[in-house]
Short mmCIF file of C-alpha atoms in Angstrom, two decimals:
data_model
loop_
_atom_site.label_atom_id
_atom_site.label_comp_id
_atom_site.label_asym_id
_atom_site.label_seq_id
_atom_site.Cartn_x
_atom_site.Cartn_y
_atom_site.Cartn_z
CA MET M 1 10.22 -25.72 -25.01
CA THR M 2 8.65 -25.18 -21.57
CA ALA M 3 5.39 -23.37 -20.91
CA ARG M 4 5.83 -19.65 -20.39
CA ARG M 5 4.84 -18.14 -17.03
CA PRO M 6 2.29 -15.72 -18.56
CA ALA M 7 0.27 -18.65 -19.91
CA ALA M 8 0.07 -20.32 -16.52
CA LEU M 9 -0.74 -17.01 -14.85
CA ALA M 10 -3.56 -16.35 -17.32
CA ILE M 11 -5.11 -19.73 -16.50
CA LEU M 12 -4.93 -19.07 -12.78
CA LEU M 13 -6.52 -15.66 -13.21
CA LEU M 14 -9.26 -17.19 -15.34
CA ALA M 15 -10.05 -19.76 -12.68
CA ALA M 16 -9.95 -17.17 -9.91
CA GLY M 17 -12.34 -14.88 -11.74
CA ARG M 18 -15.27 -17.25 -12.23
CA ALA M 19 -18.69 -16.09 -11.03
CA SER M 20 -21.48 -17.94 -9.30
CA ALA M 21 -22.64 -21.15 -10.98
CA GLN M 22 -26.27 -20.08 -10.71
CA ALA M 23 -27.84 -20.08 -14.17
CA PRO M 24 -28.13 -16.50 -15.48
CA GLU M 25 -31.22 -15.04 -17.09
CA PRO M 26 -30.80 -14.83 -20.89
CA VAL M 27 -29.96 -11.40 -22.31
CA ALA M 28 -31.95 -10.62 -25.46
CA VAL M 29 -30.27 -8.96 -28.45
CA THR M 30 -31.98 -8.29 -31.78
CA VAL M 31 -29.91 -7.62 -34.90
CA THR M 32 -31.63 -5.67 -37.67
CA ASP M 33 -30.35 -4.44 -41.03
CA LYS M 34 -29.21 -1.26 -39.26
CA GLY M 35 -27.60 -2.58 -36.08
CA CYS M 36 -28.23 -4.07 -32.61
CA GLU M 37 -31.28 -3.47 -30.40
CA PRO M 38 -30.45 -2.54 -27.74
CA ALA M 39 -27.19 -0.96 -28.88
CA ALA M 40 -25.82 -0.93 -25.30
CA LEU M 41 -25.92 -3.73 -22.71
CA THR M 42 -24.65 -4.15 -19.14
CA VAL M 43 -24.15 -7.57 -17.52
CA PRO M 44 -22.36 -8.76 -14.36
CA ALA M 45 -19.02 -10.54 -14.60
CA GLY M 46 -19.13 -14.29 -14.92
CA LYS M 47 -21.33 -16.38 -17.16
CA SER M 48 -23.95 -14.68 -19.32
CA VAL M 49 -26.28 -16.25 -21.88
CA PHE M 50 -27.18 -14.06 -24.86
CA ARG M 51 -30.19 -14.83 -27.07
CA ILE M 52 -29.49 -13.31 -30.48
CA SER M 53 -32.46 -12.79 -32.76
CA ASN M 54 -31.68 -12.17 -36.43
CA LYS M 55 -34.29 -9.73 -37.76
CA SER M 56 -32.08 -8.71 -40.69
CA ARG M 57 -32.21 -10.03 -44.26
CA ARG M 58 -28.92 -11.92 -44.22
CA VAL M 59 -27.14 -14.70 -42.38
CA LEU M 60 -24.95 -13.11 -39.73
CA GLU M 61 -22.45 -13.74 -37.00
CA TRP M 62 -22.63 -12.00 -33.63
CA GLU M 63 -19.36 -11.32 -31.87
CA ILE M 64 -18.22 -9.91 -28.54
CA LEU M 65 -15.02 -7.93 -29.07
CA GLN M 66 -12.41 -6.49 -26.74
CA GLY M 67 -10.35 -4.19 -28.91
CA THR M 68 -9.56 -6.24 -32.02
CA MET M 69 -9.86 -9.53 -30.15
CA ILE M 70 -12.92 -11.75 -30.54
CA VAL M 71 -13.86 -12.92 -27.05
CA GLU M 72 -16.87 -15.04 -28.05
CA GLU M 73 -18.96 -15.45 -31.21
CA ARG M 74 -22.01 -17.19 -32.61
CA GLU M 75 -21.85 -17.76 -36.34
CA ASN M 76 -24.39 -18.54 -39.06
CA ILE M 77 -27.56 -17.10 -37.50
CA ILE M 78 -30.23 -17.44 -40.20
CA PRO M 79 -32.74 -14.60 -40.78
CA GLY M 80 -35.77 -15.08 -38.55
CA PHE M 81 -33.95 -17.45 -36.18
CA VAL M 82 -32.74 -17.08 -32.59
CA GLN M 83 -29.51 -18.61 -31.30
CA SER M 84 -27.93 -18.60 -27.84
CA LEU M 85 -24.36 -17.83 -26.88
CA SER M 86 -22.83 -18.52 -23.45
CA ALA M 87 -19.91 -16.31 -22.48
CA THR M 88 -17.87 -16.09 -19.29
CA LEU M 89 -16.72 -12.48 -19.17
CA GLN M 90 -14.32 -10.51 -16.99
CA PRO M 91 -15.17 -6.94 -15.91
CA GLY M 92 -14.50 -4.35 -18.59
CA SER M 93 -15.75 -2.69 -21.77
CA TYR M 94 -16.54 -4.71 -24.87
CA GLU M 95 -18.13 -4.18 -28.28
CA MET M 96 -20.75 -6.19 -30.18
CA THR M 97 -20.83 -6.68 -33.94
CA CYS M 98 -24.24 -5.94 -35.40
CA GLY M 99 -24.71 -7.47 -38.85
CA LEU M 100 -23.09 -5.81 -41.86
CA LEU M 101 -19.52 -4.66 -41.35
CA SER M 102 -20.65 -1.13 -42.17
CA ASN M 103 -23.15 -1.10 -39.27
CA PRO M 104 -22.15 0.64 -36.01
CA LYS M 105 -20.96 -1.67 -33.25
CA GLY M 106 -22.88 -2.01 -30.01
CA THR M 107 -21.37 -1.62 -26.54
CA LEU M 108 -21.27 -4.21 -23.77
CA THR M 109 -20.26 -3.27 -20.24
CA VAL M 110 -19.36 -6.03 -17.77
CA THR M 111 -19.46 -5.02 -14.12
CA ALA M 112 -17.58 -6.65 -11.25
CA ALA M 113 -19.24 -9.53 -9.39
CA ALA M 114 -18.36 -11.76 -6.47
CA ALA M 115 -16.09 -14.59 -7.58
CA THR M 116 -15.74 -18.22 -6.61
CA THR M 117 -13.45 -21.05 -7.66
CA ALA M 118 -16.03 -23.75 -6.98
CA GLY M 119 -16.32 -26.37 -9.68
CA THR M 120 -13.32 -25.21 -11.72
CA PRO M 121 -10.70 -27.63 -13.06
CA ASP M 122 -7.12 -27.73 -11.84
CA PRO M 123 -5.63 -24.78 -13.77
CA MET M 124 -2.16 -26.29 -13.94
CA ALA M 125 -3.48 -29.39 -15.72
CA LEU M 126 -4.12 -27.19 -18.77
CA VAL M 127 -0.65 -25.66 -18.94
CA GLY M 128 0.90 -28.58 -20.83
CA PRO M 129 -1.81 -28.86 -23.51
CA LEU M 130 -1.84 -25.07 -23.97
CA ALA M 131 1.93 -24.92 -24.40
CA ALA M 132 1.84 -27.76 -26.94
CA TYR M 133 -1.01 -26.11 -28.84
CA LYS M 134 0.88 -22.81 -28.93
CA LEU M 135 3.81 -24.61 -30.58
CA TYR M 136 1.45 -26.16 -33.13
CA VAL M 137 -0.14 -22.80 -33.89
CA MET M 138 3.26 -21.13 -34.26
CA GLY M 139 4.34 -23.79 -36.75
CA GLU M 140 1.15 -23.40 -38.77
CA VAL M 141 1.27 -19.60 -38.85
CA GLU M 142 4.87 -19.78 -40.04
CA ALA M 143 3.85 -22.13 -42.86
CA PHE M 144 0.84 -19.91 -43.62
CA HIS M 145 3.06 -16.87 -43.99
CA ARG M 146 5.54 -18.71 -46.20
CA GLN M 147 2.89 -20.19 -48.50
CA THR M 148 0.98 -16.90 -48.67
CA ALA M 149 4.16 -15.15 -49.80
CA ALA M 150 4.51 -17.68 -52.63
CA PHE M 151 0.82 -17.28 -53.54
CA VAL M 152 1.16 -13.49 -53.65
CA ALA M 153 4.33 -13.71 -55.74
CA ALA M 154 2.53 -15.87 -58.31
CA ILE M 155 -0.33 -13.36 -58.55
CA LYS M 156 2.02 -10.43 -59.02
CA ALA M 157 3.94 -12.39 -61.66
CA GLY M 158 0.68 -13.01 -63.52
CA THR M 159 1.07 -16.81 -63.44
CA ILE M 160 -2.58 -17.74 -63.00
CA ALA M 161 -2.14 -21.53 -63.00
CA GLU M 162 0.54 -21.37 -60.29
CA ALA M 163 -1.53 -18.96 -58.19
CA LYS M 164 -4.57 -21.25 -58.44
CA ALA M 165 -2.47 -24.22 -57.30
CA LEU M 166 -1.09 -22.28 -54.32
CA TYR M 167 -4.41 -20.85 -53.15
CA PRO M 168 -5.68 -23.91 -51.20
CA VAL M 169 -2.16 -24.80 -50.04
CA ALA M 170 -1.80 -21.48 -48.25
CA ARG M 171 -5.36 -21.43 -46.91
CA ARG M 172 -5.16 -24.84 -45.26
CA HIS M 173 -2.65 -23.54 -42.70
CA TYR M 174 -5.03 -20.71 -41.78
CA GLU M 175 -7.98 -23.09 -41.58
CA ARG M 176 -6.14 -25.44 -39.20
CA ILE M 177 -5.63 -22.66 -36.66
CA GLU M 178 -8.74 -20.59 -37.35
CA PRO M 179 -9.87 -20.62 -33.68
CA VAL M 180 -6.74 -18.61 -32.87
CA ALA M 181 -6.28 -16.72 -36.16
CA SER M 182 -9.85 -15.46 -36.05
CA LEU M 183 -9.39 -14.03 -32.55
CA PHE M 184 -8.10 -10.88 -34.25
CA ASN M 185 -11.28 -9.38 -35.64
CA ASP M 186 -9.59 -6.82 -37.89
CA LEU M 187 -7.26 -9.35 -39.54
CA ASP M 188 -9.94 -12.03 -39.86
CA LYS M 189 -12.27 -9.58 -41.63
CA SER M 190 -9.46 -8.40 -43.89
CA MET M 191 -8.12 -11.83 -44.86
CA ASP M 192 -11.12 -14.17 -44.80
CA VAL M 193 -14.17 -11.97 -45.40
CA ARG M 194 -16.78 -13.01 -47.96
CA ALA M 195 -18.73 -10.77 -50.30
CA ASP M 196 -21.96 -11.55 -48.44
CA ASP M 197 -20.74 -9.42 -45.51
CA PHE M 198 -21.08 -6.23 -47.58
CA GLU M 199 -24.13 -4.44 -48.90
CA LYS M 200 -22.53 -4.10 -52.36
CA LYS M 201 -21.13 -7.65 -52.23
CA GLU M 202 -18.26 -8.20 -54.74
CA ALA M 203 -18.39 -4.54 -55.80
CA ASP M 204 -17.68 -3.27 -52.28
CA PRO M 205 -14.13 -1.87 -51.84
CA GLY M 206 -13.99 -3.56 -48.43
CA PHE M 207 -14.16 -6.99 -50.06
CA THR M 208 -10.53 -8.05 -49.93
CA GLY M 209 -8.34 -10.94 -48.79
CA PHE M 210 -8.30 -14.54 -49.96
CA HIS M 211 -11.79 -14.58 -51.38
CA ARG M 212 -11.30 -11.38 -53.39
CA LEU M 213 -8.20 -12.95 -54.93
CA GLU M 214 -10.09 -16.20 -55.44
CA LYS M 215 -12.79 -14.34 -57.39
CA GLY M 216 -10.18 -12.72 -59.62
CA LEU M 217 -8.38 -15.96 -60.37
CA TRP M 218 -11.40 -18.18 -61.04
CA ALA M 219 -14.42 -15.99 -61.87
CA ASP M 220 -12.44 -13.41 -63.85
CA ASN M 221 -9.54 -15.71 -64.83
CA SER M 222 -7.21 -12.74 -64.52
CA THR M 223 -4.68 -11.18 -62.16
CA ASN M 224 -5.44 -7.66 -63.37
CA GLY M 225 -5.95 -5.32 -60.45
CA LEU M 226 -5.15 -7.98 -57.86
CA ALA M 227 -1.69 -6.74 -56.84
CA PRO M 228 -2.93 -4.31 -54.12
CA HIS M 229 -5.17 -7.01 -52.63
CA ALA M 230 -2.28 -9.48 -52.74
CA ASP M 231 0.08 -7.05 -51.01
CA ARG M 232 -2.47 -6.41 -48.28
CA LEU M 233 -3.00 -10.14 -47.73
CA LEU M 234 0.73 -10.68 -47.25
CA ALA M 235 0.95 -7.71 -44.89
CA ASP M 236 -1.95 -9.15 -42.88
CA ALA M 237 -0.28 -12.58 -42.77
CA THR M 238 2.90 -10.93 -41.48
CA GLU M 239 0.95 -9.07 -38.81
CA LEU M 240 -0.90 -12.25 -37.81
CA LYS M 241 2.40 -14.04 -37.32
CA ARG M 242 3.65 -11.19 -35.11
CA ARG M 243 0.51 -11.07 -32.97
CA ILE M 244 0.32 -14.83 -32.44
CA ALA M 245 3.94 -14.89 -31.24
CA ASP M 246 2.91 -12.62 -28.34
CA LEU M 247 -0.47 -14.25 -27.70
CA THR M 248 -1.43 -16.24 -24.62
CA ILE M 249 -4.15 -18.55 -25.94
CA PRO M 250 -7.22 -18.56 -23.67
CA PRO M 251 -8.01 -22.10 -22.44
CA ALA M 252 -11.69 -21.81 -23.37
CA LYS M 253 -10.76 -20.71 -26.89
CA MET M 254 -8.51 -23.72 -27.38
CA ALA M 255 -11.11 -26.19 -26.11
CA GLY M 256 -14.00 -24.46 -27.86
CA GLY M 257 -12.03 -24.33 -31.09
CA ALA M 258 -12.28 -28.09 -31.52
CA ALA M 259 -16.04 -27.78 -31.89
CA GLY M 260 -15.99 -24.42 -33.66
CA LEU M 261 -13.97 -25.75 -36.57
CA ILE M 262 -16.36 -28.65 -37.17
CA GLU M 263 -19.52 -26.62 -36.49
CA GLU M 264 -18.52 -24.17 -39.23
CA VAL M 265 -18.17 -27.03 -41.71
CA ALA M 266 -21.54 -28.46 -40.71
CA ALA M 267 -23.38 -25.14 -40.68
CA THR M 268 -22.17 -23.38 -43.83
CA LYS M 269 -19.14 -24.88 -45.55
CA ILE M 270 -20.95 -28.09 -46.40
CA SER M 271 -23.23 -26.00 -48.64
CA GLY M 272 -20.24 -24.84 -50.69
CA GLU M 273 -20.48 -21.15 -49.84
CA GLU M 274 -16.88 -20.78 -48.61
CA ASP M 275 -14.75 -21.29 -51.74
CA ARG M 276 -17.56 -20.57 -54.19
CA TYR M 277 -15.31 -19.52 -57.07
CA SER M 278 -12.49 -22.10 -56.84
CA ARG M 279 -14.47 -25.08 -55.46
CA THR M 280 -11.51 -25.97 -53.23
CA ASP M 281 -13.88 -26.47 -50.28
CA LEU M 282 -12.65 -29.96 -49.42
CA TRP M 283 -9.17 -28.60 -48.72
CA ASP M 284 -10.75 -26.34 -46.08
CA PHE M 285 -12.88 -29.18 -44.67
CA HIS M 286 -9.85 -31.39 -44.23
CA ALA M 287 -7.79 -28.61 -42.63
CA ASN M 288 -10.62 -27.83 -40.19
CA VAL M 289 -10.83 -31.50 -39.20
CA GLU M 290 -7.03 -31.64 -38.74
CA GLY M 291 -7.06 -28.54 -36.53
CA SER M 292 -9.93 -29.87 -34.46
CA ARG M 293 -8.29 -33.28 -34.09
CA LYS M 294 -5.07 -31.64 -32.85
CA ILE M 295 -6.94 -29.86 -30.04
CA PHE M 296 -8.84 -33.01 -29.12
CA ASP M 297 -5.65 -35.09 -29.04
CA LEU M 298 -3.94 -32.62 -26.70
CA LEU M 299 -6.92 -32.50 -24.33
CA ARG M 300 -7.76 -36.22 -24.56
CA PRO M 301 -5.89 -37.28 -21.37
CA LEU M 302 -7.80 -34.73 -19.28
CA VAL M 303 -11.16 -35.69 -20.78
CA ALA M 304 -10.51 -39.44 -20.66
CA ALA M 305 -10.14 -39.27 -16.89
CA ARG M 306 -13.64 -37.77 -16.65
CA ASP M 307 -15.53 -39.39 -19.53
CA PRO M 308 -13.79 -42.30 -21.32
CA ASP M 309 -16.96 -43.14 -23.28
CA PHE M 310 -16.99 -39.64 -24.77
CA VAL M 311 -13.36 -40.03 -25.86
CA ALA M 312 -14.01 -43.39 -27.53
CA ARG M 313 -17.10 -42.08 -29.30
CA THR M 314 -15.34 -38.95 -30.54
CA GLU M 315 -12.37 -40.97 -31.80
CA LYS M 316 -14.78 -43.10 -33.80
CA ASN M 317 -16.51 -40.03 -35.24
CA PHE M 318 -13.21 -38.49 -36.29
CA SER M 319 -12.29 -41.74 -38.05
CA ARG M 320 -15.61 -41.77 -39.94
CA VAL M 321 -15.12 -38.22 -41.18
CA ASP M 322 -11.50 -38.93 -42.16
CA ALA M 323 -12.57 -41.99 -44.15
CA LEU M 324 -15.24 -40.02 -46.02
CA LEU M 325 -12.86 -37.21 -46.94
CA ALA M 326 -10.24 -39.72 -48.09
CA LYS M 327 -12.63 -40.84 -50.85
CA TYR M 328 -12.15 -37.50 -52.58
CA ARG M 329 -8.37 -37.36 -52.45
CA THR M 330 -6.48 -36.83 -55.72
CA GLU M 331 -3.18 -38.41 -56.71
CA ASP M 332 -1.26 -35.18 -56.08
CA GLY M 333 -2.37 -35.08 -52.42
CA GLY M 334 -5.15 -32.54 -52.94
CA PHE M 335 -8.91 -32.95 -53.23
CA LYS M 336 -11.48 -33.07 -56.00
CA PRO M 337 -13.36 -29.85 -56.80
CA TYR M 338 -16.39 -29.63 -54.56
CA ASP M 339 -18.80 -29.30 -57.48
CA HIS M 340 -17.74 -32.81 -58.56
CA LEU M 341 -19.59 -34.19 -55.53
CA SER M 342 -23.24 -35.13 -55.90
CA ASP M 343 -25.96 -34.13 -53.44
CA ARG M 344 -25.78 -37.67 -52.12
CA ASP M 345 -22.04 -37.29 -51.51
CA ARG M 346 -22.58 -34.02 -49.64
CA ASN M 347 -25.33 -35.49 -47.49
CA ALA M 348 -23.11 -38.45 -46.67
CA LEU M 349 -20.53 -35.99 -45.34
CA LYS M 350 -23.02 -33.84 -43.47
CA GLY M 351 -24.32 -36.53 -41.13
CA PRO M 352 -21.02 -37.61 -39.53
CA ILE M 353 -19.71 -34.03 -39.47
CA THR M 354 -22.84 -32.85 -37.64
CA VAL M 355 -22.60 -35.67 -35.10
CA LEU M 356 -18.91 -34.88 -34.50
CA ALA M 357 -19.70 -31.19 -34.04
CA GLU M 358 -22.46 -31.97 -31.52
CA ASP M 359 -20.16 -34.15 -29.42
CA LEU M 360 -17.27 -31.68 -29.49
CA SER M 361 -19.60 -28.87 -28.44
CA THR M 362 -19.60 -30.43 -24.96
CA LEU M 363 -15.80 -30.44 -24.65
CA ARG M 364 -15.53 -27.07 -22.90
CA GLY M 365 -18.13 -28.10 -20.36
CA LYS M 366 -16.38 -31.41 -19.64
CA LEU M 367 -13.24 -29.42 -18.77
CA GLY M 368 -15.14 -26.90 -16.63
CA LEU M 369 -14.40 -24.05 -19.02
CA ASP M 370 -17.94 -22.87 -19.77
#
């Protein structure tokens, strides 16, 4: 399958629209329990650096949205901490998420600025990797839809043991392509939201998707009342498949996704907060590493020409993480429950995963995509 013309055109437009390389002044945003301060921002097109201060009582993620699409995001901002987010934005109107899902969104206006192509990579060099990644994503979303349908059928049939077995099998396909799947803010919040994102936590009617079903199966050990949540999950999986078929994957999102997948493991998943009811966390870890490795493999020839030492070091780090995860494999091809790991085991995982995340965080910059 050859690369489609829209993908190549999008890359050329991205390169043509870059702003001056002069370092921008950071834009301060404070998130409280009620929303963003200020609630409206205006920045020039090109690269902006946002400094997000979490003055709320919960860990949060701050996102820049255009419609339902997530343009950029910074996850896992701890209360009392400040984190930075670099974003290269085109002129237009955007929204900002501001803590709890029930909080009003902020507005972000990006005004036109003089453009330059200085320092950008050859756009056409990215067409091949992007086309190959799109094929990979399409295959994974097809498998995700198929396995989710089987998972939903088991729930509606009331076969708890079968549903429990299918839960991590379906999720791994989503986790491999999360950088793309999570671009759709509405679907990501519906399918993969956690109770912590709501004021009423598990009791909130907005708590739905995989983790609501996970709670029912493991914490309640019942499928009672889960059918509507299961139907919605399958409908969302169907819609995700449709949207991805029409999606031109942004180059920066592909390259940044390699780090994003590993950073999420290092920042929060290593603590066991993701699959807190089922303890199937290691399935997610492994899928995140697989998805990240796929992106790195596709971009490796471009990066090797610029920084062969980085490529060799990253290969070694991937191998270390793979070897550690392999220790917890089960005979049926799955993974041990995460609560079977000791604190020492978890710390042994955290070090190499953190190092890998730090190295991959430079990948976008090495390709001139920051």
